[in-house]
CSV table of C-alpha atoms and ligand atoms in Angstrom, one decimal:
chain,number,residue,atom,x,y,z
A,60,MET,CA,68.9,92.3,169.1
A,61,SER,CA,66.0,94.4,167.8
A,62,ASN,CA,62.5,94.3,169.2
A,63,PRO,CA,59.5,94.8,166.8
A,64,PRO,CA,58.0,98.2,167.0
A,65,ALA,CA,55.3,98.7,169.6
A,66,PRO,CA,51.7,98.0,168.5
A,67,LEU,CA,49.6,100.8,167.0
A,68,SER,CA,46.8,102.5,169.0
A,69,THR,CA,43.4,100.9,169.7
A,70,TRP,CA,42.0,103.5,167.3
A,71,ALA,CA,44.2,102.3,164.5
A,72,ARG,CA,43.6,98.7,165.2
A,73,ASN,CA,39.8,98.9,165.7
A,74,VAL,CA,38.8,101.1,162.8
A,75,SER,CA,37.3,99.3,159.7
A,76,PRO,CA,38.1,100.8,156.4
A,77,SER,CA,35.0,102.0,154.4
A,78,PRO,CA,33.6,98.9,152.6
A,79,THR,CA,31.9,100.9,150.0
A,80,LEU,CA,35.2,102.5,149.0
A,81,ALA,CA,36.8,99.0,149.0
A,82,VAL,CA,34.3,97.6,146.5
A,83,ASP,CA,34.7,100.6,144.4
A,84,ALA,CA,38.4,100.3,144.5
A,85,LYS,CA,38.3,96.6,143.4
A,86,ALA,CA,35.9,97.5,140.6
A,87,LYS,CA,38.2,100.4,139.5
A,88,ALA,CA,41.2,98.0,139.5
A,89,LEU,CA,39.4,95.6,137.3
A,90,GLN,CA,38.5,98.4,135.0
A,91,ALA,CA,42.1,99.6,134.9
A,92,ALA,CA,43.1,96.1,133.9
A,93,GLY,CA,40.8,96.4,130.8
A,94,GLU,CA,37.7,94.7,132.1
A,95,ASP,CA,34.3,96.1,131.1
A,96,VAL,CA,32.9,96.7,134.6
A,97,CYS,CA,29.3,97.9,135.4
A,98,GLY,CA,29.7,99.9,138.6
A,99,PHE,CA,26.8,100.3,140.9
A,100,ALA,CA,29.0,100.7,144.0
A,101,ALA,CA,30.1,104.4,144.0
A,102,GLY,CA,28.2,106.7,146.3
A,103,GLU,CA,28.6,109.9,144.2
A,104,PRO,CA,26.8,111.6,141.3
A,105,ASP,CA,28.2,110.8,137.9
A,106,PHE,CA,27.8,114.4,136.8
A,107,ASP,CA,30.4,117.1,136.9
A,108,THR,CA,30.2,120.1,139.1
A,109,PRO,CA,28.1,122.9,137.5
A,110,GLU,CA,30.2,125.3,135.5
A,111,HIS,CA,29.3,128.5,137.4
A,112,ILE,CA,30.5,126.9,140.7
A,113,LYS,CA,33.9,125.9,139.2
A,114,GLU,CA,34.3,129.4,137.7
A,115,ALA,CA,33.7,131.1,141.1
A,116,CYS,CA,36.4,128.8,142.6
A,117,ILE,CA,38.8,129.6,139.8
A,118,ALA,CA,38.2,133.3,140.2
A,119,ALA,CA,38.8,133.1,143.9
A,120,LEU,CA,42.0,131.2,143.4
A,121,ARG,CA,43.2,133.7,140.8
A,122,GLY,CA,42.1,136.5,143.1
A,123,GLY,CA,44.5,135.3,145.9
A,124,LYS,CA,42.0,133.5,148.2
A,125,THR,CA,44.9,131.2,149.0
A,126,LYS,CA,45.4,131.9,152.7
A,127,TYR,CA,44.0,130.5,155.9
A,128,ALA,CA,40.4,131.4,156.5
A,129,PRO,CA,38.4,131.5,159.7
A,130,THR,CA,38.1,127.9,161.0
A,131,PRO,CA,34.3,127.6,160.8
A,132,GLY,CA,34.1,129.0,157.3
A,133,ILE,CA,34.3,132.3,155.4
A,134,GLU,CA,31.7,134.7,156.7
A,135,PRO,CA,29.7,135.1,153.4
A,136,LEU,CA,29.3,131.4,153.1
A,137,ARG,CA,28.1,130.9,156.7
A,138,GLN,CA,25.6,133.8,156.1
A,139,ALA,CA,24.5,132.2,152.8
A,140,ILE,CA,23.9,128.8,154.6
A,141,ALA,CA,22.0,130.5,157.4
A,142,ASP,CA,19.9,132.3,154.7
A,143,ARG,CA,19.1,129.2,152.8
A,144,TYR,CA,17.8,127.4,156.0
A,145,LEU,CA,15.4,130.4,156.3
A,146,ALA,CA,14.4,130.2,152.7
A,147,ASP,CA,14.1,126.4,152.5
A,148,TYR,CA,12.5,125.7,155.9
A,149,GLY,CA,11.6,129.0,157.6
A,150,LEU,CA,14.3,128.2,160.2
A,151,THR,CA,16.0,131.3,161.7
A,152,ALA,CA,19.7,130.7,162.6
A,153,ALA,CA,22.7,133.0,163.2
A,154,PRO,CA,25.7,132.5,160.9
A,155,SER,CA,27.6,131.6,164.1
A,156,GLN,CA,25.6,128.5,164.3
A,157,VAL,CA,26.9,127.3,161.0
A,158,ILE,CA,30.2,125.4,160.7
A,159,VAL,CA,31.7,124.6,157.3
A,160,SER,CA,33.9,121.5,157.5
A,161,PRO,CA,36.0,119.3,155.2
A,162,GLY,CA,33.1,117.2,154.0
A,163,GLY,CA,29.8,116.1,155.5
A,164,LYS,CA,31.6,113.0,156.8
A,165,TYR,CA,33.8,115.2,159.0
A,166,SER,CA,30.7,117.3,160.0
A,167,CYS,CA,29.1,114.1,161.3
A,168,TYR,CA,32.3,113.1,163.2
A,169,LEU,CA,32.6,116.5,164.8
A,170,GLY,CA,29.0,116.3,165.8
A,171,VAL,CA,29.6,112.9,167.5
A,172,LEU,CA,32.8,114.2,169.2
A,173,ALA,CA,31.0,117.3,170.5
A,174,THR,CA,28.3,115.3,172.2
A,175,CYS,CA,29.6,111.8,173.1
A,176,SER,CA,32.1,110.7,175.7
A,177,PRO,CA,33.5,107.2,176.4
A,178,GLY,CA,30.8,105.0,177.8
A,179,ASP,CA,28.0,106.8,176.1
A,180,GLU,CA,25.7,104.9,173.7
A,181,VAL,CA,24.6,106.1,170.3
A,182,ILE,CA,21.5,104.7,168.6
A,183,ILE,CA,22.2,104.1,164.9
A,184,PRO,CA,19.3,102.9,162.7
A,185,ALA,CA,20.3,100.1,160.4
A,186,PRO,CA,20.7,99.8,157.4
A,187,PHE,CA,23.2,102.6,158.2
A,188,TRP,CA,25.7,104.8,156.4
A,189,VAL,CA,29.0,102.9,156.9
A,190,SER,CA,30.9,105.7,158.7
A,191,TYR,CA,28.5,106.2,161.6
A,192,PRO,CA,29.6,103.2,163.7
A,193,GLU,CA,33.3,103.9,163.2
A,194,MET,CA,32.9,107.6,164.2
A,195,VAL,CA,31.1,106.6,167.3
A,196,LYS,CA,33.8,104.1,168.2
A,197,LEU,CA,36.5,106.7,167.5
A,198,ALA,CA,34.8,108.9,170.0
A,199,GLY,CA,35.1,106.1,172.6
A,200,ALA,CA,31.3,105.7,172.6
A,201,THR,CA,29.3,102.5,171.8
A,202,PRO,CA,27.0,102.1,168.8
A,203,LYS,CA,23.6,100.5,169.4
A,204,PHE,CA,22.0,99.3,166.2
A,205,VAL,CA,18.3,99.1,165.6
A,206,LEU,CA,17.5,97.2,162.4
A,207,ALA,CA,14.5,98.2,160.2
A,208,ASP,CA,14.2,95.9,157.3
A,209,ASP,CA,12.1,96.1,154.1
A,210,THR,CA,9.0,95.0,155.9
A,211,THR,CA,8.8,98.5,157.4
A,212,GLY,CA,10.2,100.3,154.4
A,213,PHE,CA,13.6,100.5,156.2
A,214,ARG,CA,12.0,103.0,158.6
A,215,LEU,CA,12.1,102.7,162.4
A,216,THR,CA,9.0,103.1,164.6
A,217,PRO,CA,9.1,105.1,167.8
A,218,ALA,CA,8.7,101.9,169.8
A,219,MET,CA,11.9,100.4,168.2
A,220,VAL,CA,13.8,103.5,169.3
A,221,GLU,CA,12.3,103.5,172.8
A,222,ALA,CA,13.3,99.9,173.2
A,223,ALA,CA,17.0,100.7,172.4
A,224,ILE,CA,17.3,103.5,174.9
A,225,THR,CA,19.3,102.9,178.1
A,226,PRO,CA,20.4,105.4,180.8
A,227,ARG,CA,23.7,105.7,178.9
A,228,THR,CA,22.1,106.7,175.5
A,229,LYS,CA,23.3,110.1,174.5
A,230,LEU,CA,22.7,110.5,170.8
A,231,LEU,CA,20.3,109.4,168.2
A,232,ILE,CA,21.5,109.5,164.6
A,233,LEU,CA,18.8,109.9,161.8
A,234,ASN,CA,19.4,109.9,158.1
A,235,SER,CA,16.5,110.7,155.9
A,236,PRO,CA,16.7,110.4,152.8
A,237,SER,CA,18.8,107.4,153.6
A,238,ASN,CA,22.0,106.1,152.3
A,239,PRO,CA,21.9,103.1,151.6
A,240,THR,CA,18.1,102.5,151.3
A,241,GLY,CA,16.8,105.7,149.8
A,242,ALA,CA,14.0,105.6,152.3
A,243,VAL,CA,12.4,108.9,153.2
A,244,TYR,CA,10.5,109.3,156.5
A,245,THR,CA,7.4,111.4,156.5
A,246,ARG,CA,7.3,114.4,158.8
A,247,PRO,CA,4.8,112.8,161.2
A,248,GLU,CA,7.0,109.7,161.4
A,249,LEU,CA,10.0,111.8,162.3
A,250,GLU,CA,8.0,113.8,164.8
A,251,ALA,CA,7.0,110.7,166.6
A,252,ILE,CA,10.6,109.4,166.8
A,253,VAL,CA,11.9,112.7,167.8
A,254,ALA,CA,9.3,112.9,170.6
A,255,VAL,CA,10.9,109.7,172.1
A,256,ALA,CA,14.4,111.3,171.8
A,257,LEU,CA,13.1,114.4,173.5
A,258,LYS,CA,11.5,112.4,176.3
A,259,HIS,CA,14.9,110.9,177.1
A,260,ASN,CA,16.8,114.1,176.6
A,261,LEU,CA,18.9,112.8,173.7
A,262,TYR,CA,20.9,114.8,171.2
A,263,ILE,CA,19.9,114.1,167.6
A,264,LEU,CA,22.4,114.1,164.7
A,265,SER,CA,20.2,114.6,161.6
A,266,ASP,CA,22.2,113.8,158.5
A,267,GLU,CA,20.2,115.6,155.8
A,268,MET,CA,22.8,115.1,153.1
A,269,TYR,CA,20.2,114.0,150.5
A,270,GLU,CA,17.6,116.6,151.4
A,271,HIS,CA,17.3,117.9,147.8
A,272,LEU,CA,17.4,114.5,146.1
A,273,VAL,CA,13.7,113.4,146.5
A,274,TYR,CA,11.2,112.0,144.0
A,275,ASP,CA,7.5,111.7,143.4
A,276,ASP,CA,5.7,113.4,146.3
A,277,ALA,CA,8.4,112.7,148.9
A,278,LYS,CA,9.7,115.7,150.9
A,279,ALA,CA,12.7,115.9,153.0
A,280,THR,CA,12.1,117.1,156.6
A,281,CYS,CA,14.4,119.4,158.5
A,282,ILE,CA,14.1,118.1,162.1
A,283,ALA,CA,15.4,121.2,163.7
A,284,THR,CA,12.2,123.0,162.6
A,285,PHE,CA,10.0,120.9,164.9
A,286,SER,CA,10.3,123.1,168.0
A,287,LYS,CA,12.7,125.2,170.0
A,288,GLU,CA,13.4,122.2,172.3
A,289,VAL,CA,14.2,120.0,169.4
A,290,GLU,CA,16.3,122.7,167.8
A,291,ALA,CA,18.3,123.0,171.0
A,292,ARG,CA,19.3,119.3,170.8
A,293,THR,CA,19.7,118.8,167.0
A,294,ILE,CA,22.8,118.9,164.9
A,295,THR,CA,21.8,119.2,161.3
A,296,VAL,CA,24.4,118.0,158.8
A,297,ALA,CA,24.1,118.7,155.1
A,298,GLY,CA,26.5,119.6,152.3
A,299,PHE,CA,27.4,120.2,148.7
A,300,SER,CA,28.8,116.8,147.7
A,301,LYS,CA,25.6,115.0,146.7
A,302,THR,CA,23.3,117.8,145.7
A,303,TYR,CA,25.7,119.8,143.5
A,304,ALA,CA,28.0,117.0,142.3
A,305,MET,CA,30.8,118.3,144.4
A,306,THR,CA,32.1,115.2,146.2
A,307,GLY,CA,35.8,116.0,145.6
A,308,TRP,CA,35.5,119.5,146.9
A,309,ARG,CA,35.2,118.3,150.5
A,310,ILE,CA,32.6,120.8,151.9
A,311,GLY,CA,30.1,119.8,154.5
A,312,THR,CA,27.9,122.0,156.6
A,313,THR,CA,26.5,121.8,160.1
A,314,LEU,CA,23.7,123.9,161.7
A,315,ALA,CA,23.8,123.4,165.4
A,316,PRO,CA,22.8,125.1,168.7
A,317,ALA,CA,25.4,127.8,169.7
A,318,PRO,CA,27.2,125.7,172.4
A,319,ILE,CA,27.6,122.7,170.0
A,320,ALA,CA,28.6,124.9,167.1
A,321,LYS,CA,31.3,126.5,169.3
A,322,ALA,CA,32.6,123.1,170.4
A,323,MET,CA,32.7,121.8,166.9
A,324,ALA,CA,34.6,124.9,165.7
A,325,GLU,CA,37.1,124.4,168.5
A,326,LEU,CA,37.6,120.8,167.7
A,327,GLN,CA,38.0,121.6,164.0
A,328,SER,CA,40.5,124.4,164.8
A,329,GLN,CA,42.9,121.8,166.3
A,330,MET,CA,42.2,118.9,163.8
A,331,SER,CA,41.9,120.4,160.4
A,332,SER,CA,41.3,124.2,160.4
A,333,ASN,CA,39.3,125.7,157.6
A,334,VAL,CA,38.0,124.0,154.4
A,335,THR,CA,40.2,125.0,151.4
A,336,THR,CA,39.6,128.7,151.1
A,337,PHE,CA,39.0,129.1,147.4
A,338,ALA,CA,36.8,126.0,147.4
A,339,GLN,CA,34.4,127.8,149.8
A,340,TYR,CA,33.9,130.5,147.1
A,341,GLY,CA,32.7,127.8,144.8
A,342,ALA,CA,30.2,126.7,147.4
A,343,LEU,CA,29.2,130.3,147.9
A,344,ALA,CA,28.4,130.6,144.2
A,345,ALA,CA,26.2,127.4,144.4
A,346,LEU,CA,24.0,129.2,147.0
A,347,LYS,CA,24.2,132.7,145.6
A,348,GLU,CA,23.7,132.0,141.8
A,349,LYS,CA,20.5,130.2,142.7
A,350,GLU,CA,18.9,130.0,139.2
A,351,LYS,CA,21.9,128.4,137.5
A,352,THR,CA,22.2,126.0,140.4
A,353,GLN,CA,18.5,125.1,140.2
A,354,VAL,CA,18.8,124.4,136.5
A,355,ALA,CA,21.7,122.0,137.1
A,356,LEU,CA,20.1,120.3,140.0
A,357,LYS,CA,16.8,119.8,138.1
A,358,ALA,CA,18.7,118.2,135.2
A,359,MET,CA,20.4,115.8,137.6
A,360,LEU,CA,17.1,115.0,139.3
A,361,VAL,CA,15.4,114.2,136.0
A,362,ALA,CA,18.2,111.8,135.1
A,363,PHE,CA,18.2,110.2,138.6
A,364,ASP,CA,14.5,109.7,138.6
A,365,ARG,CA,14.4,108.1,135.2
A,366,ARG,CA,17.2,105.7,136.2
A,367,ARG,CA,15.5,105.0,139.6
A,368,LYS,CA,12.2,103.9,137.9
A,369,PHE,CA,14.0,101.9,135.3
A,370,LEU,CA,16.2,100.0,137.7
A,371,HIS,CA,13.4,99.4,140.2
A,372,ALA,CA,11.1,98.0,137.5
A,373,GLU,CA,13.9,95.8,136.1
A,374,LEU,CA,15.0,94.4,139.5
A,375,ASN,CA,11.5,93.3,140.3
A,376,THR,CA,11.3,91.3,137.1
A,377,ILE,CA,14.2,89.2,138.2
A,378,PRO,CA,13.0,85.9,139.9
A,379,GLY,CA,14.3,85.9,143.5
A,380,ILE,CA,14.7,89.6,143.9
A,381,THR,CA,12.3,92.0,145.5
A,382,CYS,CA,13.0,95.7,145.7
A,383,LEU,CA,11.1,98.6,147.2
A,384,LEU,CA,10.8,101.9,145.3
A,385,ALA,CA,13.0,104.3,147.2
A,386,GLU,CA,11.9,107.9,147.2
A,387,GLY,CA,15.2,109.6,147.9
A,388,ALA,CA,19.0,109.8,147.4
A,389,PHE,CA,20.3,107.7,144.5
A,390,TYR,CA,20.2,104.1,145.8
A,391,LEU,CA,18.0,101.0,145.6
A,392,PHE,CA,18.4,98.3,148.2
A,393,PRO,CA,17.0,95.0,146.8
A,394,ASN,CA,16.5,91.9,148.9
A,395,ILE,CA,18.5,89.0,147.6
A,396,SER,CA,18.1,86.7,150.6
A,397,SER,CA,16.2,84.1,148.5
A,398,PHE,CA,19.4,82.9,146.8
A,399,GLY,CA,20.8,81.2,149.8
A,400,LEU,CA,24.2,83.0,149.6
A,401,THR,CA,25.5,85.6,152.0
A,402,ASP,CA,25.4,89.0,150.4
A,403,LEU,CA,29.2,89.2,150.5
A,404,ASP,CA,29.4,85.9,148.5
A,405,PHE,CA,26.7,87.2,146.1
A,406,CYS,CA,28.7,90.4,145.5
A,407,ASN,CA,32.0,88.8,145.1
A,408,ARG,CA,30.7,86.2,142.6
A,409,LEU,CA,28.7,88.9,140.8
A,410,LEU,CA,31.9,90.9,140.3
A,411,ASP,CA,34.0,88.0,139.4
A,412,THR,CA,31.7,86.3,136.9
A,413,GLU,CA,29.7,89.2,135.5
A,414,LYS,CA,31.9,92.2,136.3
A,415,VAL,CA,29.1,94.0,138.1
A,416,ALA,CA,30.0,95.9,141.2
A,417,ALA,CA,27.5,96.2,144.1
A,418,VAL,CA,27.9,96.7,147.8
A,419,PRO,CA,26.7,94.0,150.1
A,420,GLY,CA,23.9,95.0,152.6
A,421,SER,CA,26.0,93.6,155.5
A,422,ALA,CA,28.4,96.6,155.0
A,423,PHE,CA,25.4,98.7,156.1
A,424,GLY,CA,24.3,96.3,158.9
A,425,ALA,CA,21.7,94.6,156.9
A,426,GLU,CA,22.5,91.1,155.7
A,427,GLY,CA,20.6,89.8,152.6
A,428,TYR,CA,20.5,93.0,150.6
A,429,LEU,CA,22.6,94.8,147.9
A,430,ARG,CA,23.1,98.5,147.6
A,431,LEU,CA,22.9,99.6,144.0
A,432,SER,CA,23.7,103.2,143.2
A,433,TYR,CA,21.9,104.5,140.1
A,434,ALA,CA,24.2,107.6,140.0
A,435,THR,CA,25.7,106.1,136.9
A,436,SER,CA,24.9,106.2,133.2
A,437,ASP,CA,21.7,104.8,131.7
A,438,GLU,CA,23.9,102.5,129.5
A,439,VAL,CA,25.7,101.0,132.5
A,440,ILE,CA,22.4,100.5,134.3
A,441,ARG,CA,20.9,98.7,131.3
A,442,LYS,CA,23.9,96.5,130.7
A,443,GLY,CA,24.4,95.8,134.4
A,444,VAL,CA,20.8,94.7,134.8
A,445,THR,CA,21.1,92.3,131.9
A,446,ARG,CA,24.2,90.8,133.6
A,447,LEU,CA,22.6,90.7,137.0
A,448,THR,CA,19.5,88.9,135.5
A,449,ARG,CA,21.8,86.3,133.9
A,450,PHE,CA,23.8,85.9,137.2
A,451,CYS,CA,20.6,85.3,139.2
A,452,ALA,CA,19.3,82.8,136.7
A,453,SER,CA,22.6,80.9,137.1
A,454,LEU,CA,22.1,80.7,140.8
A,455,LYS,CA,18.6,79.3,140.5
A,456,LYS,CA,19.7,76.4,138.4
B,214,PLP,C1,28.0,111.1,151.2
B,214,PLP,C2,27.4,111.1,152.5
B,214,PLP,C3,27.9,112.0,153.5
B,214,PLP,C4,29.2,112.9,153.4
B,214,PLP,O1,29.5,113.3,152.3
B,214,PLP,P1,30.8,114.2,152.1
B,214,PLP,O2,31.3,113.8,150.8
B,214,PLP,O3,31.8,113.9,153.2
B,214,PLP,O4,30.4,115.6,152.1
B,214,PLP,C5,27.3,112.0,154.8
B,214,PLP,N1,26.2,111.2,155.0
B,214,PLP,C6,25.7,110.4,154.1
B,214,PLP,C7,24.5,109.6,154.4
B,214,PLP,C8,26.3,110.3,152.8
B,214,PLP,O5,25.8,109.4,151.9
């Protein structure tokens, strides 16, 4: 007689796979089967990594940078990251406060692990980036969602944060510019929210992954610059993936107060060790060869901005859809609640009938919306909008 194997852990049974990656995988499978799919689901730039960054990585690989490196990152890269916070925001930090991790996703997870214990609560503004709730749960902590819909531009007010705080609240996650909405908080708005966090002695995880992808007059805000007290409680996550079209490189960065940086490095030393050594030299070139990097970034921003305006204007001509003009990242988050379908049904039918891939808002904790990434070609956007228009018209019949 043979018994079935014992059940897997609670971690394995409770984790939800990334829904954005799931939609993207379904779209890619259709594409592989020969279908002409318009993909708005992927959360990554459609550009290739700039050439000088690749060259630096190749040179490092040829030069034998193939061994283990220090867990928190190679020294010149940590120094360059500290230098760039000074140059970008006037923030003085020691290289020892910088941790280089395998992707910004992992940086966020380490930040949660370093600050949260089982029983703690973490405030997550919704619509949220899909990984935050899962990371919090994997740390044994409890996510507390606070929804800000399109009536407030997807931005929380201090009163909404205050209302969600309990004696167990330990951490507030903020993400401006936002994935999935593209919303960018102003500095005064963030100062008011952070004041609430400070009053209740919360840690803040500020995910500034899209800090360089802003349009019109919008400016990203580095929360750690607010004051020494705020800096002592703020974990700033950023990275190379979105800004420099380096998603596959897996390099994220954290700037944190010394005790948190130390804890994150120790956790990382047991869980993954250093980021691929030669890849770090590519990241170093992105920061050191500033002019070339700026040229590449500007070109991407011009393309993103053109597509953003086009897609936004087109969406608002479709009867039944309303869409705010996001000022950051590379997403729009149109409201499709007027069609009387769940957003999941809407997305599945849109993919099945028109071969257009979009992610339902409910994946981000906001039912009734779609996330459309415009980090895709102008041609795909034009064609996709035509199909979406036809699909919406068919629903209204
Ligand atoms: C993409 C993304 C990240 C992490 O990116 P990595 O590819 O892991 O570097 C973190 N936060 C947000 C909001 C993102 O969109």
